Coordinates of C-alpha atoms in Angstrom, one line a residue:
D138 CA -22.8 -18.4 8.0
V139 CA -20.1 -21.1 7.5
T140 CA -16.8 -21.6 9.3
V141 CA -13.9 -24.0 9.0
A142 CA -11.1 -25.3 11.2
L143 CA -8.0 -27.3 10.0
N144 CA -5.4 -29.1 12.0
D145 CA -1.7 -29.9 11.2
A146 CA -2.6 -33.4 10.0
G147 CA -4.8 -31.9 7.3
Y148 CA -8.2 -32.9 8.8
F149 CA -10.8 -30.3 8.8
V150 CA -14.3 -29.6 9.9
L151 CA -17.0 -27.3 8.6
A152 CA -19.9 -25.8 10.6
W153 CA -22.8 -23.8 9.3
E154 CA -26.3 -22.5 9.9
D155 CA -28.9 -25.0 8.5
E156 CA -32.7 -24.6 8.0
R157 CA -33.4 -28.2 6.9
Q158 CA -35.8 -28.6 9.9
G159 CA -37.6 -25.3 9.3
F160 CA -35.6 -23.2 11.7
R161 CA -31.9 -22.6 12.1
N162 CA -29.7 -25.2 13.6
I163 CA -26.0 -25.6 13.7
Y164 CA -24.7 -28.5 11.4
Y165 CA -21.1 -29.8 10.9
Q166 CA -19.1 -32.1 8.7
L167 CA -15.7 -33.7 9.4
Y168 CA -13.2 -34.5 6.7
D169 CA -9.9 -36.4 6.4
S170 CA -6.8 -35.0 4.9
N171 CA -7.8 -36.2 1.4
G172 CA -11.2 -34.3 1.7
N173 CA -13.2 -37.5 2.3
P174 CA -16.1 -37.1 4.7
I175 CA -16.0 -38.9 8.1
G176 CA -19.6 -39.8 8.8
T177 CA -22.4 -37.6 7.6
N178 CA -23.8 -34.2 8.4
G179 CA -24.4 -33.9 12.2
Q180 CA -26.4 -31.4 14.3
A181 CA -24.3 -29.7 17.0
N182 CA -27.1 -27.9 19.0
D183 CA -29.9 -29.7 20.8
A184 CA -33.0 -30.2 18.6
Y185 CA -35.2 -27.7 20.5
A186 CA -32.7 -24.8 20.4
V187 CA -32.2 -22.3 17.6
G188 CA -28.5 -21.8 16.8
L189 CA -26.7 -19.0 15.0
D190 CA -23.2 -17.6 14.3
P191 CA -21.1 -20.9 14.6
A192 CA -17.4 -20.8 15.5
I193 CA -15.1 -23.9 15.5
A194 CA -11.7 -25.1 16.5
I195 CA -9.8 -28.4 16.1
D196 CA -6.8 -29.9 17.9
D197 CA -3.9 -32.0 16.6
A198 CA -5.7 -35.2 17.3
G199 CA -8.8 -34.2 15.4
N200 CA -11.0 -33.4 18.4
F201 CA -13.0 -30.3 17.9
V202 CA -15.4 -27.9 19.6
I203 CA -18.2 -25.8 18.1
A204 CA -19.6 -22.6 19.8
W205 CA -22.7 -20.6 18.7
K206 CA -25.3 -18.0 19.8
D207 CA -28.2 -19.9 21.2
H208 CA -31.9 -18.8 21.7
R209 CA -33.2 -21.6 23.9
N210 CA -33.7 -19.4 27.1
S211 CA -37.0 -17.6 26.4
G212 CA -35.6 -15.2 23.8
D213 CA -32.4 -14.6 25.7
R214 CA -29.1 -14.9 23.7
D215 CA -26.4 -17.1 25.3
I216 CA -23.2 -18.8 24.1
F217 CA -23.3 -22.6 24.0
F218 CA -20.7 -25.1 22.9
Q219 CA -20.4 -28.8 22.0
M220 CA -17.3 -30.9 22.2
F221 CA -16.6 -33.8 19.7
N222 CA -14.0 -36.6 19.4
S223 CA -11.9 -37.2 16.4
G224 CA -14.6 -39.4 14.8
G225 CA -17.1 -36.6 14.8
N226 CA -19.1 -37.9 17.7
K227 CA -20.5 -35.7 20.5
I228 CA -18.7 -35.7 23.9
G229 CA -21.4 -35.0 26.5
V230 CA -24.1 -32.4 25.9
N231 CA -24.4 -28.7 25.0
V232 CA -22.8 -26.5 27.6
K233 CA -23.5 -22.8 28.2
A234 CA -20.3 -20.7 28.2
N235 CA -21.5 -17.4 29.7
D236 CA -22.1 -17.4 33.5
D237 CA -24.2 -14.3 34.0
S238 CA -27.5 -14.9 35.8
G239 CA -29.5 -12.2 34.0
S240 CA -31.1 -11.9 30.6
A241 CA -28.3 -9.8 29.0
H242 CA -27.5 -10.9 25.4
Q243 CA -24.3 -12.7 24.5
E244 CA -23.5 -13.0 20.7
A245 CA -20.8 -13.4 18.1
P246 CA -18.6 -16.2 19.7
S247 CA -15.1 -16.9 18.5
I248 CA -13.0 -19.9 19.6
A249 CA -9.4 -21.1 19.7
M250 CA -7.9 -24.4 20.8
N251 CA -4.4 -25.8 21.3
G252 CA -2.8 -29.1 20.6
S253 CA -3.7 -30.4 24.1
S254 CA -7.5 -29.7 23.6
N255 CA -7.6 -26.8 26.0
F256 CA -9.8 -24.1 24.5
V257 CA -11.0 -20.5 25.0
I258 CA -14.3 -18.9 23.8
A259 CA -14.7 -15.1 23.4
W260 CA -17.9 -13.2 22.6
Q261 CA -19.6 -9.8 22.8
D262 CA -21.7 -9.3 26.0
R263 CA -24.3 -6.8 27.2
R264 CA -24.3 -7.7 30.9
G265 CA -22.8 -4.3 31.8
G266 CA -25.8 -2.4 30.4
G267 CA -26.5 -0.9 26.9
D268 CA -22.9 -1.0 25.7
T269 CA -21.3 -4.2 24.6
D270 CA -18.1 -5.6 26.0
I271 CA -15.8 -8.5 25.2
Y272 CA -15.8 -11.4 27.5
L273 CA -14.1 -14.8 27.5
Q274 CA -14.0 -18.2 29.2
S275 CA -11.2 -20.7 29.3
F276 CA -11.8 -24.4 29.4
N277 CA -9.7 -27.5 30.0
S278 CA -9.6 -30.5 27.7
N279 CA -12.6 -32.1 29.5
G280 CA -14.7 -29.0 28.9
N281 CA -14.5 -27.8 32.5
P282 CA -14.3 -24.1 33.0
I283 CA -11.1 -22.6 34.2
G284 CA -12.1 -19.8 36.6
S285 CA -15.1 -17.7 35.6
N286 CA -16.1 -15.4 32.8
R287 CA -13.7 -12.4 32.5
R288 CA -14.0 -9.1 30.7
V289 CA -11.3 -8.6 28.1
D290 CA -11.5 -4.9 27.3
D291 CA -10.2 -2.4 29.9
D292 CA -12.3 0.6 28.6
A293 CA -13.6 2.6 31.5
G294 CA -16.0 4.7 29.5
N295 CA -19.3 4.0 27.8
A296 CA -17.9 2.8 24.4
S297 CA -18.9 -0.4 22.8
Q298 CA -16.5 -3.4 22.0
Y299 CA -17.8 -6.0 19.5
I300 CA -16.9 -8.5 16.8
S301 CA -14.1 -10.4 18.5
A302 CA -11.6 -13.0 17.1
I303 CA -9.2 -15.1 18.9
A304 CA -6.1 -17.2 18.2
M305 CA -3.8 -19.5 20.2
D306 CA -0.2 -20.7 20.0
G307 CA 1.3 -24.1 20.6
S308 CA 1.8 -23.4 24.2
G309 CA -1.7 -22.2 25.0
N310 CA -0.9 -18.4 25.0
F311 CA -3.6 -16.6 23.1
V312 CA -4.6 -13.1 21.8
V313 CA -8.1 -11.6 21.5
V314 CA -8.9 -8.9 19.0
W315 CA -12.1 -6.7 18.5
D316 CA -13.8 -3.6 17.1
D317 CA -13.5 -0.8 19.8
D318 CA -15.4 2.6 19.9
R319 CA -13.5 4.2 22.7
S320 CA -11.6 6.6 20.4
G321 CA -13.5 6.4 17.1
Q322 CA -13.8 2.9 15.6
H323 CA -10.4 1.1 15.8
I324 CA -9.0 -2.3 16.3
Y325 CA -7.7 -3.3 19.8
F326 CA -6.3 -6.5 21.2
Q327 CA -5.3 -8.2 24.5
M328 CA -2.6 -10.9 25.0
F329 CA -2.9 -13.6 27.6
D330 CA -0.5 -16.3 28.9
N331 CA -1.3 -20.0 28.9
N332 CA -2.9 -19.7 32.4
G333 CA -5.4 -17.2 31.0
N334 CA -3.7 -14.2 32.8
A335 CA -3.7 -10.9 30.8
V336 CA -0.2 -9.8 29.6
G337 CA -0.1 -6.1 29.8
S338 CA -3.1 -3.9 28.9
N339 CA -5.3 -3.4 25.7
V340 CA -3.4 -2.4 22.6
K341 CA -4.6 -0.3 19.7
V342 CA -3.7 -2.0 16.4
S343 CA -4.7 0.5 13.8
D344 CA -1.9 3.1 13.7
D345 CA -3.5 6.0 11.9
V346 CA -4.1 9.2 13.7
G347 CA -7.1 10.4 11.7
N348 CA -10.9 9.6 11.7
T349 CA -10.6 6.4 9.6
Q350 CA -12.9 3.7 10.7
H351 CA -11.6 0.2 11.1
S352 CA -13.7 -3.0 11.6
W353 CA -14.1 -6.9 11.2
P354 CA -10.8 -8.1 12.6
S355 CA -9.4 -11.5 12.0
V356 CA -6.3 -13.0 13.7
S357 CA -4.0 -16.0 13.3
M358 CA -1.0 -17.1 15.3
K359 CA 2.1 -19.2 14.6
Q360 CA 3.1 -22.1 17.0
N361 CA 5.9 -19.9 18.3
G362 CA 3.5 -17.1 19.3
D363 CA 4.0 -14.6 16.5
F364 CA 0.6 -13.3 15.3
I365 CA -1.0 -11.2 12.7
F366 CA -4.3 -9.2 12.3
T367 CA -6.2 -8.2 9.2
W368 CA -9.3 -5.9 9.1
M369 CA -11.4 -3.5 7.0
S370 CA -10.1 0.1 6.8
Y371 CA -12.4 2.8 5.6
M372 CA -9.7 5.3 4.4
D373 CA -12.3 6.0 1.7
P374 CA -15.7 5.9 3.5
N375 CA -17.4 4.3 0.4
Y376 CA -14.6 1.8 -0.6
P377 CA -13.0 -0.1 2.3
D378 CA -9.6 -1.6 1.9
V379 CA -7.9 -4.6 3.7
E380 CA -5.0 -3.8 6.1
A381 CA -2.8 -6.0 8.2
Q382 CA -0.4 -5.7 11.1
R383 CA 2.2 -8.3 12.3
Y384 CA 3.4 -8.8 15.8
F385 CA 6.2 -10.8 17.5
A386 CA 5.3 -13.2 20.3
N387 CA 6.3 -10.6 23.0
G388 CA 3.6 -8.2 21.7
N389 CA 6.1 -5.9 19.9
P390 CA 4.8 -4.8 16.4
N391 CA 6.7 -6.1 13.4
S392 CA 6.8 -3.0 11.2
G393 CA 3.5 -1.0 10.8
N394 CA 0.1 -1.3 9.3
Y395 CA 0.2 -2.2 5.6
L396 CA -2.3 -2.6 2.7
V397 CA -3.0 -6.2 1.8
V398 CA -4.9 -5.4 -1.3
A399 CA -3.8 -2.8 -3.8
N400 CA -6.2 0.2 -4.2
G401 CA -8.3 0.2 -7.3
P402 CA -11.0 2.5 -8.7
N403 CA -14.4 1.9 -7.1
E404 CA -13.4 -1.3 -5.6
I405 CA -14.7 -2.7 -2.2
E406 CA -12.6 -5.1 -0.3
A407 CA -14.4 -6.4 2.7
L408 CA -14.7 -9.1 5.5
P409 CA -11.1 -10.2 5.4
Q410 CA -9.8 -13.5 7.0
V411 CA -6.2 -14.6 7.7
A412 CA -4.5 -18.0 8.4
V413 CA -0.8 -18.7 8.9
N414 CA 1.8 -21.5 9.1
P415 CA 5.4 -20.9 10.1
I416 CA 6.4 -19.7 6.6
Q417 CA 3.3 -18.3 4.9
I418 CA 0.4 -15.9 5.5
A419 CA -2.9 -16.5 3.6
F420 CA -5.4 -13.7 3.2
A421 CA -8.9 -14.0 1.8
W422 CA -11.6 -11.3 1.4
N423 CA -14.7 -10.2 -0.5
D424 CA -13.8 -8.1 -3.6
S425 CA -15.9 -6.2 -6.1
R426 CA -13.1 -5.5 -8.7
R427 CA -14.7 -7.6 -11.4
T428 CA -18.2 -6.3 -11.1
V429 CA -19.4 -3.2 -9.2
G430 CA -22.2 -4.0 -6.8
R431 CA -21.2 -7.7 -6.7
S432 CA -18.5 -9.6 -4.7
D433 CA -16.1 -12.4 -5.5
I434 CA -13.8 -14.2 -3.1
F435 CA -10.2 -13.3 -3.6
G436 CA -7.0 -14.4 -1.8
K437 CA -3.4 -13.8 -1.5
L438 CA -0.5 -16.1 -0.3
V439 CA 2.7 -14.3 1.0
T440 CA 5.6 -14.9 3.2
W441 CA 6.0 -13.6 6.7
D442 CA 8.4 -10.9 5.6
W443 CA 6.1 -9.4 3.1
D444 CA 5.4 -5.7 4.0
G445 CA 2.6 -5.1 1.6
V446 CA 2.2 -2.3 -1.0
T447 CA 1.1 1.2 -0.4
D448 CA -0.7 1.4 -3.8
V449 CA -1.1 -0.1 -7.3
E450 CA -2.3 2.6 -9.5
I451 CA -3.6 2.4 -13.1
V452 CA -1.4 5.0 -14.8
D453 CA -2.8 4.5 -18.4
N454 CA -5.7 2.4 -19.5
N455 CA -4.6 2.3 -23.2
F456 CA -4.0 -1.1 -24.6
P457 CA -0.1 -1.9 -24.5
D458 CA 1.3 -4.2 -27.1
E459 CA 3.5 -6.3 -24.8
F460 CA 4.4 -7.1 -21.3
S461 CA 7.0 -4.7 -19.8
L462 CA 8.7 -4.1 -16.5
S463 CA 10.4 -0.7 -16.1
Q464 CA 13.3 0.0 -13.9
N465 CA 12.3 1.0 -10.3
Y466 CA 12.8 4.6 -9.3
P467 CA 14.4 6.0 -7.4
N468 CA 17.2 3.5 -7.3
P469 CA 18.8 3.1 -4.8
F470 CA 15.9 3.9 -2.6
N471 CA 15.1 4.6 1.1
P472 CA 12.3 4.4 2.3
S473 CA 10.3 3.7 -0.9
T474 CA 10.5 3.0 -4.7
K475 CA 8.0 2.8 -7.5
I476 CA 7.9 0.0 -10.2
K477 CA 5.9 0.4 -13.5
F478 CA 4.7 -2.5 -15.5
T479 CA 2.2 -3.0 -18.5
I480 CA -0.3 -5.8 -19.3
P481 CA -1.1 -6.2 -23.0
Q482 CA -4.3 -7.1 -24.6
D483 CA -4.7 -10.3 -26.4
E484 CA -7.5 -12.0 -28.4
S485 CA -9.3 -13.1 -25.3
R486 CA -9.5 -9.6 -23.9
E487 CA -9.6 -11.2 -20.4
T488 CA -7.8 -10.2 -17.2
K489 CA -4.3 -11.5 -16.6
N490 CA -3.1 -13.2 -13.4
V491 CA -0.1 -11.0 -12.5
S492 CA 2.8 -11.9 -10.2
L493 CA 5.4 -9.3 -9.3
K494 CA 8.1 -10.4 -6.8
V495 CA 11.3 -9.0 -5.3
F496 CA 14.5 -11.1 -4.9
D497 CA 17.7 -10.4 -3.1
V498 CA 21.1 -10.7 -4.8
L499 CA 21.3 -14.4 -3.8
G500 CA 18.1 -15.2 -5.6
N501 CA 15.9 -15.5 -2.4
E502 CA 12.4 -14.2 -2.6
V503 CA 11.9 -11.3 -0.1
A504 CA 8.5 -9.9 -1.0
T505 CA 5.4 -10.4 -3.3
L506 CA 4.2 -7.1 -4.5
V507 CA 1.3 -8.2 -6.8
N508 CA -0.4 -11.6 -7.1
E509 CA -3.8 -11.1 -8.5
E510 CA -5.9 -10.7 -11.6
K511 CA -5.3 -7.3 -13.5
Q512 CA -7.0 -5.7 -16.4
V513 CA -5.1 -4.6 -19.5
G514 CA -3.2 -1.3 -18.9
E515 CA -0.1 0.3 -17.3
Y516 CA 0.4 0.1 -13.6
E517 CA 2.6 1.5 -10.9
V518 CA 3.5 -0.1 -7.6
C519 CA 4.9 1.7 -4.6
L520 CA 7.2 -0.5 -2.3
L521 CA 8.1 0.5 1.2
Y522 CA 11.4 -0.5 2.6
T523 CA 11.5 -1.3 6.3

């Protein structure tokens, strides 16, 4: 596994599992804004401990924290972390984040940090018995715990919660999201203020009312507190798609769930990630569109007002002679319209990078409908108006 964190100054740090010593450790490398390494590869976990599943966060000054699943306690699984300064040097020693006294497993950490170096670590936890729950611990800039471990999910039944992700805004407010089995397999989240107090109760993100499964959530947050989730959605049990949902800082949804990746025949879109700045949203995911049974990494960069597409469908796979863009229908439209376009074949017979955007009457871009590689053929896009 490899993970990355980037600050506003452009400095970034990578952390990964590394077997150069014969068993798995957590290594890291810090880089400046030009991509030049600062120092050399370093080991985050103590030499005698096996480390897995790293998570990382960095502040505005370049200080960072790495958390991981740690096996040092006689086969038990705990969450440990290590703090670093902006030069990539360790601050203190490895610290255990979970405070349970038993041998219950803690796994799959996620971490978020604000500009003042306060940070929060969340993980899945079995201290309650056979089912897993989501727990978290807040820390101040010196790495001292603020309060004790607390359970995030408010499920009163025997359902499991797992695979959490966490994001924090500029004021230290944060949100935790996870997979939840309490009513099928859906995505839930919980908001917290900058004192670590829960704001409201758990909220279900996935808005379908059927039996579709949802998993592997990712979250990112703007400095003003607006946030967005993305996840895998099994509308077709064999071919997952990538969906997303935006929220305002007060926790109100911004429109509804939408598809990030257009549907395609026998395509698998999996393990999505999302990152944001005040203007744009960047999505990345595993994608099998080029070769069935194998995955590439695809990405999409859109603005915050992009509502996604409901579908991009191959209408005709004959070989058109030229590019064309048909008039949308119906026009005018409410709540949706369809747009057809064709991609011609040339001597290379390769896929084409297709970009289809919508502009208002003043020439301002309001939505990106397509921005990806497409095969030769005729396509139809359905745009929802909200």
